[in-house]
């Protein structure tokens, strides 16, 4: 009965490789997010999708490409991985109301290590 | 722009000590304010929230009051436990968009 799940939990790879992280939510939410958390725990939003449409796209290298095949899934593909991409990546979801905040539910995170 | 500033960590306390983690914000509208907690090896969980001025959010013994005059939302707990050891994030949300703006996070360690 996991609400927001991510796979894999750990990902170790070489520089220059291409990798994907998958996210699924079973909460029926219409909005999903990707966050990056660096080694100092600083959390920064990368992307947000609402009903499969991109609504937030922060200043992120275009090596990062989100893909939302349906409302329940938001995957993150990263090309040509660099050392600086090493971080913990969190997926989250929420049900956005009209001008009202609804709680964001976070996945357990994917720890990416680029060697 | 919108921003959240938290007191610098890490914070180390003994069990049963009083906790305050300061949070101030800058926003162009009327934000909702939140505290999220991240336990070791886990994702973030909503701890408490307040959606308008003078609201008090509370949960698990933690409290925070939305102070519009000082643009603050300080987190307090009267008696911390070892199990409260975690990273605490203050955040704001504006009704005009779905973005959550987080503070830098404060690492709390409670020793027995």
PDB file of N, CA and C in Angstrom, chain B:
ATOM      1  N   UNK B   1      11.457  37.734  -5.041  1.00  0.00           N
ATOM      2  CA  UNK B   1      11.073  36.331  -5.132  1.00  0.00           C
ATOM      3  C   UNK B   1      10.730  35.790  -3.759  1.00  0.00           C
ATOM      4  N   UNK B   2      10.294  34.546  -3.750  1.00  0.00           N
ATOM      5  CA  UNK B   2       9.932  33.878  -2.503  1.00  0.00           C
ATOM      6  C   UNK B   2      11.120  33.111  -1.940  1.00  0.00           C
ATOM      7  N   UNK B   3      11.268  33.155  -0.641  1.00  0.00           N
ATOM      8  CA  UNK B   3      12.380  32.437  -0.030  1.00  0.00           C
ATOM      9  C   UNK B   3      12.059  32.100   1.416  1.00  0.00           C
ATOM     10  N   UNK B   4      12.755  31.103   1.921  1.00  0.00           N
ATOM     11  CA  UNK B   4      12.619  30.658   3.303  1.00  0.00           C
ATOM     12  C   UNK B   4      14.015  30.547   3.903  1.00  0.00           C
ATOM     13  N   UNK B   5      14.188  31.097   5.087  1.00  0.00           N
ATOM     14  CA  UNK B   5      15.481  31.047   5.768  1.00  0.00           C
ATOM     15  C   UNK B   5      15.305  30.348   7.112  1.00  0.00           C
ATOM     16  N   UNK B   6      16.101  29.317   7.330  1.00  0.00           N
ATOM     17  CA  UNK B   6      16.051  28.587   8.603  1.00  0.00           C
ATOM     18  C   UNK B   6      17.334  28.831   9.370  1.00  0.00           C
ATOM     19  N   UNK B   7      17.245  28.649  10.676  1.00  0.00           N
ATOM     20  CA  UNK B   7      18.452  28.764  11.491  1.00  0.00           C
ATOM     21  C   UNK B   7      19.441  27.700  11.066  1.00  0.00           C
ATOM     22  N   UNK B   8      20.690  28.055  11.175  1.00  0.00           N
ATOM     23  CA  UNK B   8      21.711  27.113  10.752  1.00  0.00           C
ATOM     24  C   UNK B   8      21.820  25.967  11.724  1.00  0.00           C
ATOM     25  N   UNK B   9      22.079  24.796  11.189  1.00  0.00           N
ATOM     26  CA  UNK B   9      22.327  23.659  12.051  1.00  0.00           C
ATOM     27  C   UNK B   9      23.801  23.326  12.054  1.00  0.00           C
ATOM     28  N   UNK B  10      24.145  22.146  12.508  1.00  0.00           N
ATOM     29  CA  UNK B  10      23.238  21.226  13.173  1.00  0.00           C
ATOM     30  C   UNK B  10      22.927  21.658  14.608  1.00  0.00           C
ATOM     31  N   UNK B  11      21.797  21.153  15.102  1.00  0.00           N
ATOM     32  CA  UNK B  11      21.380  21.412  16.476  1.00  0.00           C
ATOM     33  C   UNK B  11      21.479  20.100  17.250  1.00  0.00           C
ATOM     34  N   UNK B  12      22.149  20.151  18.387  1.00  0.00           N
ATOM     35  CA  UNK B  12      22.292  18.961  19.228  1.00  0.00           C
ATOM     36  C   UNK B  12      21.727  19.264  20.601  1.00  0.00           C
ATOM     37  N   UNK B  13      20.796  18.429  21.038  1.00  0.00           N
ATOM     38  CA  UNK B  13      20.145  18.626  22.341  1.00  0.00           C
ATOM     39  C   UNK B  13      20.162  17.330  23.133  1.00  0.00           C
ATOM     40  N   UNK B  14      19.976  17.470  24.425  1.00  0.00           N
ATOM     41  CA  UNK B  14      19.764  16.298  25.283  1.00  0.00           C
ATOM     42  C   UNK B  14      18.279  15.999  25.340  1.00  0.00           C
ATOM     43  N   UNK B  15      17.974  14.747  25.586  1.00  0.00           N
ATOM     44  CA  UNK B  15      16.570  14.338  25.699  1.00  0.00           C
ATOM     45  C   UNK B  15      15.861  15.205  26.731  1.00  0.00           C
ATOM     46  N   UNK B  16      14.612  15.547  26.442  1.00  0.00           N
ATOM     47  CA  UNK B  16      13.737  16.360  27.287  1.00  0.00           C
ATOM     48  C   UNK B  16      14.064  17.848  27.244  1.00  0.00           C
ATOM     49  N   UNK B  17      15.026  18.255  26.437  1.00  0.00           N
ATOM     50  CA  UNK B  17      15.315  19.688  26.297  1.00  0.00           C
ATOM     51  C   UNK B  17      14.245  20.361  25.455  1.00  0.00           C
ATOM     52  N   UNK B  18      14.196  21.702  25.547  1.00  0.00           N
ATOM     53  CA  UNK B  18      13.268  22.503  24.756  1.00  0.00           C
ATOM     54  C   UNK B  18      13.899  22.796  23.398  1.00  0.00           C
ATOM     55  N   UNK B  19      13.083  22.683  22.354  1.00  0.00           N
ATOM     56  CA  UNK B  19      13.572  22.889  20.993  1.00  0.00           C
ATOM     57  C   UNK B  19      12.925  24.106  20.363  1.00  0.00           C
ATOM     58  N   UNK B  20      13.751  24.938  19.737  1.00  0.00           N
ATOM     59  CA  UNK B  20      13.259  25.974  18.826  1.00  0.00           C
ATOM     60  C   UNK B  20      14.103  25.929  17.576  1.00  0.00           C
ATOM     61  N   UNK B  21      13.448  25.862  16.433  1.00  0.00           N
ATOM     62  CA  UNK B  21      14.133  26.022  15.151  1.00  0.00           C
ATOM     63  C   UNK B  21      13.473  27.211  14.459  1.00  0.00           C
ATOM     64  N   UNK B  22      14.274  28.241  14.213  1.00  0.00           N
ATOM     65  CA  UNK B  22      13.727  29.472  13.643  1.00  0.00           C
ATOM     66  C   UNK B  22      13.536  29.361  12.139  1.00  0.00           C
ATOM     67  N   UNK B  23      12.460  29.988  11.674  1.00  0.00           N
ATOM     68  CA  UNK B  23      12.168  30.039  10.246  1.00  0.00           C
ATOM     69  C   UNK B  23      11.541  31.392   9.935  1.00  0.00           C
ATOM     70  N   UNK B  24      12.085  32.086   8.953  1.00  0.00           N
ATOM     71  CA  UNK B  24      11.488  33.318   8.459  1.00  0.00           C
ATOM     72  C   UNK B  24      11.324  33.200   6.954  1.00  0.00           C
ATOM     73  N   UNK B  25      10.403  33.976   6.424  1.00  0.00           N
ATOM     74  CA  UNK B  25      10.109  33.830   5.006  1.00  0.00           C
ATOM     75  C   UNK B  25       9.954  35.189   4.337  1.00  0.00           C
ATOM     76  N   UNK B  26      10.097  35.176   3.024  1.00  0.00           N
ATOM     77  CA  UNK B  26       9.792  36.321   2.169  1.00  0.00           C
ATOM     78  C   UNK B  26       8.884  35.805   1.072  1.00  0.00           C
ATOM     79  N   UNK B  27       7.753  36.484   0.882  1.00  0.00           N
ATOM     80  CA  UNK B  27       6.815  36.017  -0.139  1.00  0.00           C
ATOM     81  C   UNK B  27       6.098  37.211  -0.744  1.00  0.00           C
ATOM     82  N   UNK B  28       5.719  37.063  -2.009  1.00  0.00           N
ATOM     83  CA  UNK B  28       5.050  38.145  -2.720  1.00  0.00           C
ATOM     84  C   UNK B  28       3.539  38.112  -2.542  1.00  0.00           C
ATOM     85  N   UNK B  29       3.028  37.090  -1.865  1.00  0.00           N
ATOM     86  CA  UNK B  29       1.590  37.009  -1.640  1.00  0.00           C
ATOM     87  C   UNK B  29       1.311  36.589  -0.216  1.00  0.00           C
ATOM     88  N   UNK B  30       0.268  35.782  -0.056  1.00  0.00           N
ATOM     89  CA  UNK B  30      -0.109  35.284   1.270  1.00  0.00           C
ATOM     90  C   UNK B  30       0.102  33.773   1.297  1.00  0.00           C
ATOM     91  N   UNK B  31       1.284  33.369   1.749  1.00  0.00           N
ATOM     92  CA  UNK B  31       1.606  31.940   1.649  1.00  0.00           C
ATOM     93  C   UNK B  31       0.963  31.092   2.738  1.00  0.00           C
ATOM     94  N   UNK B  32       0.900  29.809   2.456  1.00  0.00           N
ATOM     95  CA  UNK B  32       0.709  28.804   3.502  1.00  0.00           C
ATOM     96  C   UNK B  32       2.105  28.357   3.930  1.00  0.00           C
ATOM     97  N   UNK B  33       2.237  27.993   5.212  1.00  0.00           N
ATOM     98  CA  UNK B  33       3.545  27.648   5.759  1.00  0.00           C
ATOM     99  C   UNK B  33       3.533  26.233   6.322  1.00  0.00           C
ATOM    100  N   UNK B  34       4.673  25.579   6.216  1.00  0.00           N
ATOM    101  CA  UNK B  34       4.747  24.158   6.558  1.00  0.00           C
ATOM    102  C   UNK B  34       6.076  23.831   7.237  1.00  0.00           C
ATOM    103  N   UNK B  35       6.021  22.792   8.040  1.00  0.00           N
ATOM    104  CA  UNK B  35       7.229  22.129   8.496  1.00  0.00           C
ATOM    105  C   UNK B  35       7.161  20.682   8.039  1.00  0.00           C
ATOM    106  N   UNK B  36       8.227  20.280   7.341  1.00  0.00           N
ATOM    107  CA  UNK B  36       8.392  18.887   6.934  1.00  0.00           C
ATOM    108  C   UNK B  36       9.533  18.290   7.753  1.00  0.00           C
ATOM    109  N   UNK B  37       9.461  16.973   7.971  1.00  0.00           N
ATOM    110  CA  UNK B  37      10.525  16.280   8.692  1.00  0.00           C
ATOM    111  C   UNK B  37      11.042  15.127   7.838  1.00  0.00           C
ATOM    112  N   UNK B  38      12.346  14.950   7.846  1.00  0.00           N
ATOM    113  CA  UNK B  38      12.981  13.859   7.098  1.00  0.00           C
ATOM    114  C   UNK B  38      13.779  13.012   8.076  1.00  0.00           C
ATOM    115  N   UNK B  39      13.270  11.818   8.374  1.00  0.00           N
ATOM    116  CA  UNK B  39      13.993  10.889   9.231  1.00  0.00           C
ATOM    117  C   UNK B  39      15.096  10.218   8.410  1.00  0.00           C
ATOM    118  N   UNK B  40      16.138   9.738   9.080  1.00  0.00           N
ATOM    119  CA  UNK B  40      17.287   9.166   8.356  1.00  0.00           C
ATOM    120  C   UNK B  40      16.879   8.115   7.339  1.00  0.00           C
ATOM    121  N   UNK B  41      17.343   8.291   6.112  1.00  0.00           N
ATOM    122  CA  UNK B  41      17.104   7.314   5.060  1.00  0.00           C
ATOM    123  C   UNK B  41      15.703   7.329   4.468  1.00  0.00           C
ATOM    124  N   UNK B  42      14.918   8.335   4.824  1.00  0.00           N
ATOM    125  CA  UNK B  42      13.529   8.380   4.345  1.00  0.00           C
ATOM    126  C   UNK B  42      13.263   9.665   3.559  1.00  0.00           C
ATOM    127  N   UNK B  43      12.064   9.691   2.937  1.00  0.00           N
ATOM    128  CA  UNK B  43      11.617  10.915   2.292  1.00  0.00           C
ATOM    129  C   UNK B  43      11.024  11.886   3.294  1.00  0.00           C
ATOM    130  N   UNK B  44      10.565  13.020   2.803  1.00  0.00           N
ATOM    131  CA  UNK B  44       9.998  14.040   3.683  1.00  0.00           C
ATOM    132  C   UNK B  44       8.553  13.698   4.028  1.00  0.00           C
ATOM    133  N   UNK B  45       8.172  14.080   5.265  1.00  0.00           N
ATOM    134  CA  UNK B  45       6.780  13.915   5.694  1.00  0.00           C
ATOM    135  C   UNK B  45       6.302  15.258   6.215  1.00  0.00           C
ATOM    136  N   UNK B  46       5.047  15.566   5.937  1.00  0.00           N
ATOM    137  CA  UNK B  46       4.494  16.791   6.497  1.00  0.00           C
ATOM    138  C   UNK B  46       4.349  16.645   8.003  1.00  0.00           C
ATOM    139  N   UNK B  47       4.900  17.588   8.747  1.00  0.00           N
ATOM    140  CA  UNK B  47       4.802  17.569  10.207  1.00  0.00           C
ATOM    141  C   UNK B  47       3.623  18.423  10.679  1.00  0.00           C
ATOM    142  N   UNK B  48       3.547  19.654  10.170  1.00  0.00           N
ATOM    143  CA  UNK B  48       2.434  20.528  10.523  1.00  0.00           C
ATOM    144  C   UNK B  48       2.341  21.655   9.510  1.00  0.00           C
ATOM    145  N   UNK B  49       1.212  22.357   9.539  1.00  0.00           N
ATOM    146  CA  UNK B  49       1.029  23.454   8.602  1.00  0.00           C
ATOM    147  C   UNK B  49       0.122  24.520   9.191  1.00  0.00           C
ATOM    148  N   UNK B  50       0.184  25.714   8.606  1.00  0.00           N
ATOM    149  CA  UNK B  50      -0.696  26.823   8.962  1.00  0.00           C
ATOM    150  C   UNK B  50      -0.975  27.594   7.684  1.00  0.00           C
ATOM    151  N   UNK B  51      -2.225  27.874   7.429  1.00  0.00           N
ATOM    152  CA  UNK B  51      -2.584  28.445   6.138  1.00  0.00           C
ATOM    153  C   UNK B  51      -2.900  29.935   6.183  1.00  0.00           C
ATOM    154  N   UNK B  52      -3.023  30.519   7.391  1.00  0.00           N
ATOM    155  CA  UNK B  52      -3.233  31.965   7.435  1.00  0.00           C
ATOM    156  C   UNK B  52      -2.636  32.519   8.724  1.00  0.00           C
ATOM    157  N   UNK B  53      -2.517  33.831   8.748  1.00  0.00           N
ATOM    158  CA  UNK B  53      -1.878  34.515   9.877  1.00  0.00           C
ATOM    159  C   UNK B  53      -2.555  34.155  11.192  1.00  0.00           C
ATOM    160  N   UNK B  54      -1.717  33.942  12.215  1.00  0.00           N
ATOM    161  CA  UNK B  54      -2.103  33.611  13.592  1.00  0.00           C
ATOM    162  C   UNK B  54      -2.562  32.170  13.765  1.00  0.00           C
ATOM    163  N   UNK B  55      -2.627  31.412  12.681  1.00  0.00           N
ATOM    164  CA  UNK B  55      -2.907  29.981  12.811  1.00  0.00           C
ATOM    165  C   UNK B  55      -1.757  29.306  13.535  1.00  0.00           C
ATOM    166  N   UNK B  56      -2.088  28.298  14.335  1.00  0.00           N
ATOM    167  CA  UNK B  56      -1.060  27.477  14.974  1.00  0.00           C
ATOM    168  C   UNK B  56      -1.194  26.065  14.443  1.00  0.00           C
ATOM    169  N   UNK B  57      -0.113  25.544  13.884  1.00  0.00           N
ATOM    170  CA  UNK B  57      -0.067  24.150  13.472  1.00  0.00           C
ATOM    171  C   UNK B  57       0.549  23.333  14.593  1.00  0.00           C
ATOM    172  N   UNK B  58       0.048  22.111  14.796  1.00  0.00           N
ATOM    173  CA  UNK B  58       0.624  21.277  15.848  1.00  0.00           C
ATOM    174  C   UNK B  58       0.493  19.810  15.481  1.00  0.00           C
ATOM    175  N   UNK B  59       1.480  19.031  15.912  1.00  0.00           N
ATOM    176  CA  UNK B  59       1.483  17.598  15.632  1.00  0.00           C
ATOM    177  C   UNK B  59       2.634  16.965  16.403  1.00  0.00           C
ATOM    178  N   UNK B  60       2.387  15.829  17.019  1.00  0.00           N
ATOM    179  CA  UNK B  60       3.422  15.053  17.730  1.00  0.00           C
ATOM    180  C   UNK B  60       4.165  15.893  18.765  1.00  0.00           C
ATOM    181  N   UNK B  61       3.506  16.848  19.379  1.00  0.00           N
ATOM    182  CA  UNK B  61       4.138  17.683  20.390  1.00  0.00           C
ATOM    183  C   UNK B  61       4.849  18.902  19.825  1.00  0.00           C
ATOM    184  N   UNK B  62       4.961  18.997  18.503  1.00  0.00           N
ATOM    185  CA  UNK B  62       5.557  20.150  17.852  1.00  0.00           C
ATOM    186  C   UNK B  62       4.488  21.199  17.577  1.00  0.00           C
ATOM    187  N   UNK B  63       4.897  22.466  17.647  1.00  0.00           N
ATOM    188  CA  UNK B  63       3.987  23.561  17.345  1.00  0.00           C
ATOM    189  C   UNK B  63       4.719  24.637  16.555  1.00  0.00           C
ATOM    190  N   UNK B  64       3.946  25.372  15.741  1.00  0.00           N
ATOM    191  CA  UNK B  64       4.489  26.552  15.072  1.00  0.00           C
ATOM    192  C   UNK B  64       3.332  27.496  14.805  1.00  0.00           C
ATOM    193  N   UNK B  65       3.560  28.798  15.014  1.00  0.00           N
ATOM    194  CA  UNK B  65       2.520  29.803  14.822  1.00  0.00           C
ATOM    195  C   UNK B  65       2.901  30.720  13.678  1.00  0.00           C
ATOM    196  N   UNK B  66       1.970  30.934  12.789  1.00  0.00           N
ATOM    197  CA  UNK B  66       2.150  31.777  11.601  1.00  0.00           C
ATOM    198  C   UNK B  66       2.091  33.233  12.064  1.00  0.00           C
ATOM    199  N   UNK B  67       3.244  33.912  12.047  1.00  0.00           N
ATOM    200  CA  UNK B  67       3.331  35.306  12.497  1.00  0.00           C
ATOM    201  C   UNK B  67       3.568  36.191  11.283  1.00  0.00           C
ATOM    202  N   UNK B  68       2.510  36.849  10.848  1.00  0.00           N
ATOM    203  CA  UNK B  68       2.639  37.683   9.649  1.00  0.00           C
ATOM    204  C   UNK B  68       3.482  38.919   9.927  1.00  0.00           C
ATOM    205  N   UNK B  69       3.362  39.461  11.144  1.00  0.00           N
ATOM    206  CA  UNK B  69       4.066  40.715  11.444  1.00  0.00           C
ATOM    207  C   UNK B  69       5.573  40.548  11.467  1.00  0.00           C
ATOM    208  N   UNK B  70       6.018  39.346  11.822  1.00  0.00           N
ATOM    209  CA  UNK B  70       7.463  39.084  11.841  1.00  0.00           C
ATOM    210  C   UNK B  70       7.875  38.136  10.716  1.00  0.00           C
ATOM    211  N   UNK B  71       6.944  37.802   9.854  1.00  0.00           N
ATOM    212  CA  UNK B  71       7.151  36.837   8.757  1.00  0.00           C
ATOM    213  C   UNK B  71       7.928  35.621   9.252  1.00  0.00           C
ATOM    214  N   UNK B  72       7.393  34.990  10.305  1.00  0.00           N
ATOM    215  CA  UNK B  72       8.100  33.860  10.898  1.00  0.00           C
ATOM    216  C   UNK B  72       7.158  32.689  11.139  1.00  0.00           C
ATOM    217  N   UNK B  73       7.771  31.533  11.290  1.00  0.00           N
ATOM    218  CA  UNK B  73       7.018  30.290  11.550  1.00  0.00           C
ATOM    219  C   UNK B  73       7.965  29.354  12.307  1.00  0.00           C
ATOM    220  N   UNK B  74       8.316  29.739  13.516  1.00  0.00           N
ATOM    221  CA  UNK B  74       9.308  29.002  14.294  1.00  0.00           C
ATOM    222  C   UNK B  74       8.731  27.702  14.833  1.00  0.00           C
ATOM    223  N   UNK B  75       9.521  26.651  14.760  1.00  0.00           N
ATOM    224  CA  UNK B  75       9.104  25.328  15.242  1.00  0.00           C
ATOM    225  C   UNK B  75       9.555  25.152  16.685  1.00  0.00           C
ATOM    226  N   UNK B  76       8.651  24.660  17.535  1.00  0.00           N
ATOM    227  CA  UNK B  76       8.979  24.460  18.944  1.00  0.00           C
ATOM    228  C   UNK B  76       8.462  23.115  19.433  1.00  0.00           C
ATOM    229  N   UNK B  77       9.203  22.576  20.396  1.00  0.00           N
ATOM    230  CA  UNK B  77       8.727  21.391  21.105  1.00  0.00           C
ATOM    231  C   UNK B  77       9.251  21.475  22.536  1.00  0.00           C
ATOM    232  N   UNK B  78       8.372  21.193  23.473  1.00  0.00           N
ATOM    233  CA  UNK B  78       8.736  21.393  24.873  1.00  0.00           C
ATOM    234  C   UNK B  78       9.732  20.384  25.412  1.00  0.00           C
ATOM    235  N   UNK B  79       9.711  19.172  24.879  1.00  0.00           N
ATOM    236  CA  UNK B  79      10.560  18.111  25.431  1.00  0.00           C
ATOM    237  C   UNK B  79      10.883  17.131  24.309  1.00  0.00           C
ATOM    238  N   UNK B  80      12.089  17.231  23.776  1.00  0.00           N
ATOM    239  CA  UNK B  80      12.426  16.392  22.621  1.00  0.00           C
ATOM    240  C   UNK B  80      12.834  14.992  23.069  1.00  0.00           C
ATOM    241  N   UNK B  81      12.653  14.064  22.141  1.00  0.00           N
ATOM    242  CA  UNK B  81      13.032  12.677  22.358  1.00  0.00           C
ATOM    243  C   UNK B  81      14.097  12.270  21.342  1.00  0.00           C
ATOM    244  N   UNK B  82      14.796  11.177  21.637  1.00  0.00           N
ATOM    245  CA  UNK B  82      15.813  10.683  20.711  1.00  0.00           C
ATOM    246  C   UNK B  82      15.208  10.432  19.329  1.00  0.00           C
ATOM    247  N   UNK B  83      13.968   9.961  19.329  1.00  0.00           N
ATOM    248  CA  UNK B  83      13.292   9.646  18.065  1.00  0.00           C
ATOM    249  C   UNK B  83      12.956  10.882  17.232  1.00  0.00           C
ATOM    250  N   UNK B  84      13.136  12.071  17.786  1.00  0.00           N
ATOM    251  CA  UNK B  84      12.919  13.317  17.020  1.00  0.00           C
ATOM    252  C   UNK B  84      14.135  13.684  16.180  1.00  0.00           C
ATOM    253  N   UNK B  85      15.219  12.957  16.320  1.00  0.00           N
ATOM    254  CA  UNK B  85      16.418  13.225  15.529  1.00  0.00           C
ATOM    255  C   UNK B  85      16.091  13.073  14.051  1.00  0.00           C
ATOM    256  N   UNK B  86      16.290  14.142  13.297  1.00  0.00           N
ATOM    257  CA  UNK B  86      15.888  14.179  11.892  1.00  0.00           C
ATOM    258  C   UNK B  86      16.325  15.518  11.318  1.00  0.00           C
ATOM    259  N   UNK B  87      16.033  15.700  10.031  1.00  0.00           N
ATOM    260  CA  UNK B  87      16.239  17.011   9.402  1.00  0.00           C
ATOM    261  C   UNK B  87      14.863  17.667   9.256  1.00  0.00           C
ATOM    262  N   UNK B  88      14.757  18.910   9.655  1.00  0.00           N
ATOM    263  CA  UNK B  88      13.491  19.639   9.629  1.00  0.00           C
ATOM    264  C   UNK B  88      13.563  20.743   8.576  1.00  0.00           C
ATOM    265  N   UNK B  89      12.535  20.796   7.738  1.00  0.00           N
ATOM    266  CA  UNK B  89      12.467  21.766   6.651  1.00  0.00           C
ATOM    267  C   UNK B  89      11.253  22.666   6.832  1.00  0.00           C
ATOM    268  N   UNK B  90      11.497  23.955   6.794  1.00  0.00           N
ATOM    269  CA  UNK B  90      10.417  24.927   6.732  1.00  0.00           C
ATOM    270  C   UNK B  90      10.124  25.185   5.250  1.00  0.00           C
ATOM    271  N   UNK B  91       8.858  25.410   4.910  1.00  0.00           N
ATOM    272  CA  UNK B  91       8.517  25.598   3.495  1.00  0.00           C
ATOM    273  C   UNK B  91       7.313  26.517   3.378  1.00  0.00           C
ATOM    274  N   UNK B  92       7.198  27.152   2.230  1.00  0.00           N
ATOM    275  CA  UNK B  92       6.021  27.968   1.958  1.00  0.00           C
ATOM    276  C   UNK B  92       5.423  27.593   0.610  1.00  0.00           C
ATOM    277  N   UNK B  93       4.139  27.869   0.502  1.00  0.00           N
ATOM    278  CA  UNK B  93       3.402  27.603  -0.740  1.00  0.00           C
ATOM    279  C   UNK B  93       2.465  28.766  -0.999  1.00  0.00           C
ATOM    280  N   UNK B  94       2.521  29.256  -2.235  1.00  0.00           N
ATOM    281  CA  UNK B  94       1.615  30.331  -2.616  1.00  0.00           C
ATOM    282  C   UNK B  94       0.458  29.753  -3.408  1.00  0.00           C
ATOM    283  N   UNK B  95      -0.705  30.249  -3.189  1.00  0.00           N
ATOM    284  CA  UNK B  95      -1.890  29.680  -3.829  1.00  0.00           C
ATOM    285  C   UNK B  95      -1.867  29.849  -5.337  1.00  0.00           C
ATOM    286  N   UNK B  96      -0.987  30.711  -5.842  1.00  0.00           N
ATOM    287  CA  UNK B  96      -0.974  30.963  -7.277  1.00  0.00           C
ATOM    288  C   UNK B  96      -0.220  29.897  -8.054  1.00  0.00           C
ATOM    289  N   UNK B  97       0.375  28.986  -7.411  1.00  0.00           N
ATOM    290  CA  UNK B  97       1.109  27.949  -8.131  1.00  0.00           C
ATOM    291  C   UNK B  97       1.316  26.733  -7.271  1.00  0.00           C
ATOM    292  N   UNK B  98       1.881  25.688  -7.846  1.00  0.00           N
ATOM    293  CA  UNK B  98       2.022  24.454  -7.079  1.00  0.00           C
ATOM    294  C   UNK B  98       3.404  24.310  -6.467  1.00  0.00           C
ATOM    295  N   UNK B  99       4.255  25.322  -6.585  1.00  0.00           N
ATOM    296  CA  UNK B  99       5.625  25.204  -6.117  1.00  0.00           C
ATOM    297  C   UNK B  99       5.685  25.315  -4.594  1.00  0.00           C
ATOM    298  N   UNK B 100       6.456  24.406  -3.978  1.00  0.00           N
ATOM    299  CA  UNK B 100       6.833  24.510  -2.564  1.00  0.00           C
ATOM    300  C   UNK B 100       8.239  25.070  -2.521  1.00  0.00           C
ATOM    301  N   UNK B 101       8.448  26.126  -1.745  1.00  0.00           N
ATOM    302  CA  UNK B 101       9.797  26.664  -1.568  1.00  0.00           C
ATOM    303  C   UNK B 101      10.301  26.232  -0.205  1.00  0.00           C
ATOM    304  N   UNK B 102      11.414  25.512  -0.184  1.00  0.00           N
ATOM    305  CA  UNK B 102      11.953  24.967   1.063  1.00  0.00           C
ATOM    306  C   UNK B 102      13.072  25.836   1.605  1.00  0.00           C
ATOM    307  N   UNK B 103      13.215  25.812   2.935  1.00  0.00           N
ATOM    308  CA  UNK B 103      14.411  26.339   3.578  1.00  0.00           C
ATOM    309  C   UNK B 103      15.538  25.338   3.438  1.00  0.00           C
ATOM    310  N   UNK B 104      16.679  25.669   4.029  1.00  0.00           N
ATOM    311  CA  UNK B 104      17.891  24.878   3.845  1.00  0.00           C
ATOM    312  C   UNK B 104      17.881  23.583   4.642  1.00  0.00           C
ATOM    313  N   UNK B 105      16.952  23.448   5.567  1.00  0.00           N
ATOM    314  CA  UNK B 105      16.929  22.263   6.411  1.00  0.00           C
ATOM    315  C   UNK B 105      17.797  22.447   7.643  1.00  0.00           C
ATOM    316  N   UNK B 106      17.344  21.918   8.768  1.00  0.00           N
ATOM    317  CA  UNK B 106      18.101  21.962  10.020  1.00  0.00           C
ATOM    318  C   UNK B 106      18.203  20.559  10.574  1.00  0.00           C
ATOM    319  N   UNK B 107      19.438  20.090  10.723  1.00  0.00           N
ATOM    320  CA  UNK B 107      19.668  18.756  11.276  1.00  0.00           C
ATOM    321  C   UNK B 107      19.555  18.820  12.800  1.00  0.00           C
ATOM    322  N   UNK B 108      18.675  18.012  13.361  1.00  0.00           N
ATOM    323  CA  UNK B 108      18.514  17.926  14.817  1.00  0.00           C
ATOM    324  C   UNK B 108      18.987  16.559  15.287  1.00  0.00           C
ATOM    325  N   UNK B 109      19.868  16.554  16.273  1.00  0.00           N
ATOM    326  CA  UNK B 109      20.293  15.320  16.919  1.00  0.00           C
ATOM    327  C   UNK B 109      19.946  15.417  18.389  1.00  0.00           C
ATOM    328  N   UNK B 110      19.204  14.415  18.893  1.00  0.00           N
ATOM    329  CA  UNK B 110      18.855  14.375  20.305  1.00  0.00           C
ATOM    330  C   UNK B 110      19.583  13.208  20.948  1.00  0.00           C
ATOM    331  N   UNK B 111      20.381  13.521  21.952  1.00  0.00           N
ATOM    332  CA  UNK B 111      21.158  12.494  22.659  1.00  0.00           C
ATOM    333  C   UNK B 111      20.449  12.038  23.924  1.00  0.00           C
ATOM    334  N   UNK B 112      20.568  10.733  24.250  1.00  0.00           N
ATOM    335  CA  UNK B 112      19.896  10.242  25.462  1.00  0.00           C
ATOM    336  C   UNK B 112      20.563  10.752  26.729  1.00  0.00           C
TER     337      UNK B 112
END
